[in-house]
Amino acid sequence: MLFLNSIKKLIRTPNRSIFNLRKKKDFGICNPVTVGYVSPERAVPESIRKPPYYFKYMPPGNTIGEVEIKSNEQVHRLRASCRLAAKILHSCEDIVKIGSTTDDIDAFVHDKIIAANAYPSPLRYAGFPKSVCTSVNNVACHGIPDNRPLMDGDIVNVDITTYYNGYHGDCSRTFMVGNVDERGRYLVSCTEECLMESIKLCSPGIPFNAIGKFISTFVKKKKLGLIPAFIGHGIGSYFHGPPEILHYKNSVPGVMQPGMSFTIEPILTLGGPDIEIQEDGWTAISVDGARSAQFEHTVLITQTGVEVLTNVVD
Ligand code: MF3
Ligand code: CO
Ligand code: CO
């Protein structure tokens, strides 16, 4: 989710600074994206249980307050929603291909979620108009599905959240379309590795800020950048709640305890950290035109370590 407190600091005017120009980073090759035509929202049947924000606009959930310790019953429900989200994300391999529009992905994901008797969490969340986020190439996050067909060489993050039995499950992955250039492939594989390695260090007693500390070292080592405006978040019957999981070095207090669940969702980039939110209020585009990739899992802290809730299990 977007880290509102840092908006002013992180979203700058689209002037390339001398500093960035001098760096001469190799962004590789891609077809840059601009916002396109967004089709009307998809219908949700009467019978599907909907989150409160479906009926009345609400601002994005805040991440201030106590971190919830979930009961076994809550964990049971959260796990079911997470598994569903993961399964549908996995099945997107069938639709993420040259020629599919991101709106086709939206239709595919929407229909699968409804067929599973769940609700697509992004729809109407703080006014979001579609059922999934699709972020292509230079779109860092919160891309709104539109009429742009995917092209050979694109990278696209598909971010799926389901609301099932009263619980949200949240995961995303960056897909490669056709032949992606070497820089793009490097970016995508490092980003996935970054997420998986940061999950491994989660355990009771570990500070939340250990995640950001690890990621900042990882990113430097890989000679990549990080987009700091988007953070991981607590999740449960709410889409976004405490704790805040910053993906860069920070001193946010708090330690992990069994029964806590949150997401980790770093965005790594071939360029600089700055993004600009488009007039639609959502689409976050890199100021320097560089591509970024993102992977996300929802995790649960257990008595002995961590469980990835959004893994695919059959
Ligand atoms: N799924 C995103 C996250 O990882 C949130 C999307 S909010 C939306 O936190 F409204 F854009 F869908
Ligand atoms: Co997400
Ligand atoms: Co998330």
Short mmCIF file of C-alpha atoms and ligand atoms in Angstrom, two decimals:
data_model
loop_
_atom_site.label_atom_id
_atom_site.label_comp_id
_atom_site.label_asym_id
_atom_site.label_seq_id
_atom_site.Cartn_x
_atom_site.Cartn_y
_atom_site.Cartn_z
CA MET A 1 0.00 0.00 0.00
CA LEU A 2 0.97 3.64 -0.39
CA PHE A 3 2.81 5.16 2.52
CA LEU A 4 0.84 8.39 2.85
CA ASN A 5 3.19 10.08 5.32
CA SER A 6 6.01 10.01 2.84
CA ILE A 7 4.10 11.22 -0.18
CA LYS A 8 5.51 14.75 -0.11
CA LYS A 9 9.04 13.58 0.31
CA LEU A 10 9.00 10.85 -2.28
CA ILE A 11 6.87 12.08 -5.10
CA ARG A 12 8.78 14.83 -6.82
CA THR A 13 8.29 16.80 -10.00
CA PRO A 14 9.29 14.95 -13.15
CA ASN A 15 12.55 16.85 -13.63
CA ARG A 16 15.50 14.58 -13.91
CA SER A 17 18.05 15.73 -11.43
CA ILE A 18 21.66 16.26 -12.54
CA PHE A 19 22.53 13.56 -10.05
CA ASN A 20 20.37 10.97 -11.83
CA LEU A 21 21.62 11.93 -15.27
CA ARG A 22 25.22 11.61 -14.20
CA LYS A 23 24.61 8.13 -12.86
CA LYS A 24 23.90 6.84 -16.41
CA LYS A 25 22.03 3.79 -15.21
CA ASP A 26 21.25 1.08 -17.75
CA PHE A 27 17.45 0.84 -17.81
CA GLY A 28 17.40 -1.76 -20.62
CA ILE A 29 14.66 -1.82 -23.25
CA CYS A 30 10.91 -1.46 -22.69
CA ASN A 31 7.71 0.02 -24.14
CA PRO A 32 6.74 2.72 -21.64
CA VAL A 33 3.17 2.81 -20.40
CA THR A 34 0.74 5.71 -20.01
CA VAL A 35 -2.80 5.51 -18.65
CA GLY A 36 -5.42 4.13 -21.05
CA TYR A 37 -9.18 3.61 -21.28
CA VAL A 38 -10.75 2.03 -18.19
CA SER A 39 -13.95 0.02 -18.72
CA PRO A 40 -16.89 0.23 -16.27
CA GLU A 41 -16.60 -1.75 -13.03
CA ARG A 42 -17.57 -5.41 -13.12
CA ALA A 43 -20.72 -6.59 -11.37
CA VAL A 44 -20.67 -8.59 -8.15
CA PRO A 45 -23.66 -10.91 -7.53
CA GLU A 46 -25.99 -10.26 -4.62
CA SER A 47 -24.97 -13.52 -2.97
CA ILE A 48 -21.28 -12.57 -2.51
CA ARG A 49 -20.25 -11.25 0.94
CA LYS A 50 -18.85 -7.75 0.44
CA PRO A 51 -16.48 -5.63 2.54
CA PRO A 52 -17.94 -2.47 4.15
CA TYR A 53 -16.26 -0.14 1.63
CA TYR A 54 -18.36 -1.65 -1.17
CA PHE A 55 -21.41 0.19 0.17
CA LYS A 56 -19.84 3.46 1.22
CA TYR A 57 -16.59 5.16 0.18
CA MET A 58 -13.92 4.92 2.88
CA PRO A 59 -10.39 6.31 2.85
CA PRO A 60 -7.54 3.75 2.73
CA GLY A 61 -7.13 1.80 5.99
CA ASN A 62 -4.55 3.26 8.32
CA THR A 63 -1.66 1.42 9.81
CA ILE A 64 -1.56 3.09 13.21
CA GLY A 65 -2.49 1.13 16.34
CA GLU A 66 -1.92 -2.26 17.90
CA VAL A 67 -0.91 -5.26 15.83
CA GLU A 68 -3.64 -7.91 16.05
CA ILE A 69 -2.78 -11.35 17.41
CA LYS A 70 -5.08 -13.72 15.58
CA SER A 71 -6.93 -16.63 17.16
CA ASN A 72 -6.88 -20.07 15.54
CA GLU A 73 -10.29 -19.39 14.06
CA GLN A 74 -9.11 -16.12 12.52
CA VAL A 75 -5.97 -17.79 11.16
CA HIS A 76 -8.11 -20.51 9.65
CA ARG A 77 -10.18 -17.97 7.72
CA LEU A 78 -7.20 -15.86 6.71
CA ARG A 79 -5.40 -18.96 5.42
CA ALA A 80 -8.36 -19.93 3.26
CA SER A 81 -8.53 -16.48 1.67
CA CYS A 82 -4.76 -16.39 1.10
CA ARG A 83 -4.79 -19.81 -0.55
CA LEU A 84 -7.53 -18.71 -2.87
CA ALA A 85 -5.65 -15.54 -3.86
CA ALA A 86 -2.48 -17.57 -4.49
CA LYS A 87 -4.30 -20.15 -6.61
CA ILE A 88 -5.88 -17.48 -8.79
CA LEU A 89 -2.59 -15.60 -9.13
CA HIS A 90 -0.96 -18.84 -10.28
CA SER A 91 -3.69 -19.41 -12.85
CA CYS A 92 -2.96 -15.99 -14.40
CA GLU A 93 -0.20 -17.71 -16.37
CA ASP A 94 -2.99 -18.62 -18.79
CA ILE A 95 -4.03 -15.03 -19.47
CA VAL A 96 -0.81 -13.03 -19.13
CA LYS A 97 0.42 -13.27 -22.72
CA ILE A 98 1.12 -11.11 -25.78
CA GLY A 99 -2.13 -9.47 -26.97
CA SER A 100 -4.12 -9.82 -23.72
CA THR A 101 -5.12 -6.41 -22.41
CA THR A 102 -4.80 -5.68 -18.72
CA ASP A 103 -8.62 -5.38 -18.79
CA ASP A 104 -8.71 -9.02 -19.99
CA ILE A 105 -6.65 -9.88 -16.89
CA ASP A 106 -9.16 -7.96 -14.77
CA ALA A 107 -12.09 -9.91 -16.28
CA PHE A 108 -10.26 -13.23 -15.79
CA VAL A 109 -9.38 -12.53 -12.15
CA HIS A 110 -12.79 -11.04 -11.32
CA ASP A 111 -14.66 -14.04 -12.72
CA LYS A 112 -12.45 -16.56 -10.93
CA ILE A 113 -12.81 -14.80 -7.59
CA ILE A 114 -16.60 -14.60 -7.95
CA ALA A 115 -16.77 -18.26 -9.01
CA ALA A 116 -14.99 -19.13 -5.76
CA ASN A 117 -17.69 -17.23 -3.82
CA ALA A 118 -15.24 -14.47 -2.84
CA TYR A 119 -15.00 -10.71 -3.46
CA PRO A 120 -12.16 -8.97 -5.38
CA SER A 121 -10.84 -6.68 -2.59
CA PRO A 122 -9.46 -3.86 -4.78
CA LEU A 123 -12.91 -3.11 -6.26
CA ARG A 124 -14.16 0.15 -4.66
CA TYR A 125 -11.36 0.06 -2.06
CA ALA A 126 -10.77 3.79 -1.43
CA GLY A 127 -12.50 4.25 -4.78
CA PHE A 128 -10.31 1.89 -6.85
CA PRO A 129 -12.34 1.15 -10.01
CA LYS A 130 -11.24 -2.40 -10.93
CA SER A 131 -10.87 -5.87 -9.39
CA VAL A 132 -7.08 -6.29 -9.59
CA CYS A 133 -3.95 -4.11 -9.95
CA THR A 134 -1.87 -4.60 -13.10
CA SER A 135 1.39 -2.64 -13.21
CA VAL A 136 3.31 -2.81 -16.49
CA ASN A 137 6.99 -1.81 -17.04
CA ASN A 138 7.44 1.77 -15.76
CA VAL A 139 4.26 1.56 -13.64
CA ALA A 140 5.56 0.83 -10.15
CA CYS A 141 2.30 -0.01 -8.43
CA HIS A 142 -1.52 0.32 -8.43
CA GLY A 143 -1.85 0.17 -12.22
CA ILE A 144 -5.52 0.22 -13.23
CA PRO A 145 -6.42 -2.45 -15.81
CA ASP A 146 -7.14 -0.79 -19.17
CA ASN A 147 -7.22 -1.41 -22.91
CA ARG A 148 -3.44 -1.67 -23.44
CA PRO A 149 -2.51 -5.05 -24.94
CA LEU A 150 0.57 -6.70 -23.45
CA MET A 151 3.56 -6.60 -25.78
CA ASP A 152 6.54 -8.85 -26.29
CA GLY A 153 9.11 -7.97 -23.64
CA ASP A 154 6.71 -6.43 -21.09
CA ILE A 155 6.94 -7.19 -17.41
CA VAL A 156 3.64 -6.97 -15.52
CA ASN A 157 2.87 -7.22 -11.85
CA VAL A 158 -0.52 -8.75 -11.10
CA ASP A 159 -1.62 -8.01 -7.53
CA ILE A 160 -4.57 -10.09 -6.34
CA THR A 161 -6.47 -9.66 -3.11
CA THR A 162 -9.50 -11.76 -2.23
CA TYR A 163 -12.10 -11.16 0.49
CA TYR A 164 -13.36 -14.56 1.53
CA ASN A 165 -15.25 -15.52 4.66
CA GLY A 166 -14.59 -12.05 6.02
CA TYR A 167 -10.79 -12.10 5.50
CA HIS A 168 -8.45 -10.56 2.94
CA GLY A 169 -5.59 -12.52 1.34
CA ASP A 170 -3.03 -10.48 -0.63
CA CYS A 171 -0.28 -11.56 -3.04
CA SER A 172 1.39 -10.43 -6.23
CA ARG A 173 3.94 -11.52 -8.73
CA THR A 174 5.68 -9.98 -11.74
CA PHE A 175 5.15 -11.96 -14.94
CA MET A 176 7.39 -11.77 -18.00
CA VAL A 177 5.67 -11.52 -21.38
CA GLY A 178 7.45 -13.11 -24.38
CA ASN A 179 11.15 -12.26 -24.62
CA VAL A 180 12.22 -9.94 -21.83
CA ASP A 181 15.66 -8.31 -22.14
CA GLU A 182 18.49 -9.23 -19.80
CA ARG A 183 18.05 -6.19 -17.48
CA GLY A 184 14.34 -6.98 -17.09
CA ARG A 185 14.99 -10.63 -16.31
CA TYR A 186 17.64 -9.67 -13.76
CA LEU A 187 15.25 -7.20 -12.10
CA VAL A 188 12.41 -9.71 -11.85
CA SER A 189 14.53 -12.55 -10.50
CA CYS A 190 16.28 -10.33 -7.92
CA THR A 191 12.93 -8.97 -6.72
CA GLU A 192 11.52 -12.44 -6.14
CA GLU A 193 14.70 -13.49 -4.35
CA CYS A 194 14.53 -10.34 -2.22
CA LEU A 195 11.00 -11.17 -1.03
CA MET A 196 11.75 -14.83 -0.35
CA GLU A 197 14.94 -14.06 1.58
CA SER A 198 13.24 -11.39 3.67
CA ILE A 199 10.48 -13.84 4.61
CA LYS A 200 13.09 -16.31 5.87
CA LEU A 201 14.25 -13.95 8.58
CA CYS A 202 10.75 -13.58 10.08
CA SER A 203 10.22 -15.28 13.44
CA PRO A 204 8.88 -14.45 16.94
CA GLY A 205 11.08 -11.82 18.64
CA ILE A 206 12.51 -10.39 15.39
CA PRO A 207 11.89 -6.64 14.94
CA PHE A 208 9.70 -5.63 12.00
CA ASN A 209 12.46 -3.27 10.95
CA ALA A 210 14.82 -6.21 10.34
CA ILE A 211 12.98 -6.64 7.03
CA GLY A 212 13.83 -3.15 5.76
CA LYS A 213 17.38 -3.46 6.97
CA PHE A 214 17.85 -6.71 5.06
CA ILE A 215 16.22 -5.35 1.89
CA SER A 216 18.34 -2.21 1.76
CA THR A 217 21.53 -4.28 1.95
CA PHE A 218 20.20 -6.75 -0.63
CA VAL A 219 19.26 -4.02 -3.10
CA LYS A 220 22.66 -2.34 -2.80
CA LYS A 221 24.45 -5.62 -3.34
CA LYS A 222 22.43 -6.25 -6.50
CA LYS A 223 23.04 -2.68 -7.75
CA LEU A 224 19.31 -2.03 -7.99
CA GLY A 225 17.07 0.67 -6.51
CA LEU A 226 14.05 0.50 -4.22
CA ILE A 227 10.77 2.41 -4.43
CA PRO A 228 10.13 3.39 -0.81
CA ALA A 229 6.60 4.83 -1.15
CA PHE A 230 4.91 1.42 -0.93
CA ILE A 231 4.93 -0.60 2.24
CA GLY A 232 3.81 -3.98 3.53
CA HIS A 233 0.92 -4.01 6.00
CA GLY A 234 -0.99 -5.99 8.54
CA ILE A 235 -3.96 -7.84 7.07
CA GLY A 236 -7.01 -9.72 8.31
CA SER A 237 -10.69 -8.71 8.31
CA TYR A 238 -9.18 -5.34 7.18
CA PHE A 239 -7.23 -4.89 3.92
CA HIS A 240 -4.54 -2.62 5.45
CA GLY A 241 -3.78 -2.33 9.18
CA PRO A 242 -0.85 -2.33 11.61
CA PRO A 243 2.06 -3.08 11.43
CA GLU A 244 3.75 -0.98 8.75
CA ILE A 245 6.45 -2.97 7.01
CA LEU A 246 8.90 -0.50 5.50
CA HIS A 247 11.14 -1.99 2.83
CA TYR A 248 14.12 0.23 3.62
CA LYS A 249 16.28 0.94 6.64
CA ASN A 250 14.07 2.34 9.42
CA SER A 251 13.60 2.47 13.17
CA VAL A 252 9.88 1.71 13.35
CA PRO A 253 9.39 -0.08 16.71
CA GLY A 254 7.75 -3.46 17.30
CA VAL A 255 8.67 -7.14 17.22
CA MET A 256 7.02 -10.13 15.57
CA GLN A 257 4.83 -12.37 17.73
CA PRO A 258 2.98 -15.61 16.99
CA GLY A 259 -0.45 -14.93 15.50
CA MET A 260 0.56 -11.75 13.66
CA SER A 261 0.02 -11.59 9.93
CA PHE A 262 1.27 -9.04 7.47
CA THR A 263 2.45 -8.65 3.91
CA ILE A 264 5.93 -8.04 2.54
CA GLU A 265 5.90 -6.49 -0.93
CA PRO A 266 9.14 -4.78 -2.01
CA ILE A 267 9.32 -2.89 -5.32
CA LEU A 268 12.80 -2.97 -6.86
CA THR A 269 13.76 -0.73 -9.76
CA LEU A 270 16.38 -0.34 -12.47
CA GLY A 271 16.25 3.43 -11.85
CA GLY A 272 15.64 5.95 -9.09
CA PRO A 273 13.18 5.97 -6.16
CA ASP A 274 10.77 8.67 -7.30
CA ILE A 275 7.24 8.03 -8.54
CA GLU A 276 4.44 10.27 -9.68
CA ILE A 277 0.77 9.44 -9.04
CA GLN A 278 -1.31 10.04 -12.17
CA GLU A 279 -4.57 12.02 -12.34
CA ASP A 280 -6.59 8.84 -11.83
CA GLY A 281 -5.37 9.01 -8.22
CA TRP A 282 -3.73 5.57 -8.35
CA THR A 283 -1.29 4.75 -11.16
CA ALA A 284 2.23 5.26 -9.78
CA ILE A 285 4.68 5.83 -12.63
CA SER A 286 8.44 6.12 -12.22
CA VAL A 287 9.66 9.66 -12.78
CA ASP A 288 12.72 8.49 -14.72
CA GLY A 289 10.82 5.98 -16.89
CA ALA A 290 12.67 3.00 -15.45
CA ARG A 291 10.99 -0.37 -14.96
CA SER A 292 10.31 -1.86 -11.55
CA ALA A 293 9.16 -5.26 -10.34
CA GLN A 294 7.24 -6.32 -7.24
CA PHE A 295 6.45 -9.59 -5.47
CA GLU A 296 4.16 -9.92 -2.46
CA HIS A 297 3.21 -12.59 0.05
CA THR A 298 0.97 -12.58 3.11
CA VAL A 299 2.80 -14.27 6.00
CA LEU A 300 1.84 -15.52 9.47
CA ILE A 301 4.22 -15.55 12.43
CA THR A 302 3.99 -18.98 14.08
CA GLN A 303 5.34 -20.28 17.43
CA THR A 304 8.56 -21.35 15.77
CA GLY A 305 8.96 -19.19 12.68
CA VAL A 306 6.90 -18.08 9.73
CA GLU A 307 4.30 -19.55 7.39
CA VAL A 308 3.76 -18.17 3.90
CA LEU A 309 -0.03 -18.09 3.63
CA THR A 310 -0.12 -17.20 -0.07
CA ASN A 311 1.77 -20.25 -1.32
CA VAL A 312 0.03 -22.44 -3.86
CA VAL A 313 -1.19 -25.70 -2.28
CA ASP A 314 -3.55 -28.17 -3.92
N1 MF3 B 1 -2.97 -5.15 -3.17
C1 MF3 B 1 -2.38 -3.89 -2.84
C2 MF3 B 1 -1.44 -4.13 -1.68
O1 MF3 B 1 -0.63 -4.99 -1.82
C3 MF3 B 1 -3.38 -2.83 -2.52
C4 MF3 B 1 -4.17 -2.41 -3.66
S1 MF3 B 1 -5.26 -1.20 -3.17
C5 MF3 B 1 -6.14 -0.97 -4.57
O2 MF3 B 1 -1.47 -3.58 -0.63
F1 MF3 B 1 -7.14 -0.25 -4.25
F2 MF3 B 1 -5.35 -0.42 -5.46
F3 MF3 B 1 -6.54 -2.13 -5.01
CO CO B 2 -1.28 -6.63 -2.94
CO CO B 3 -0.45 -5.70 0.13
#
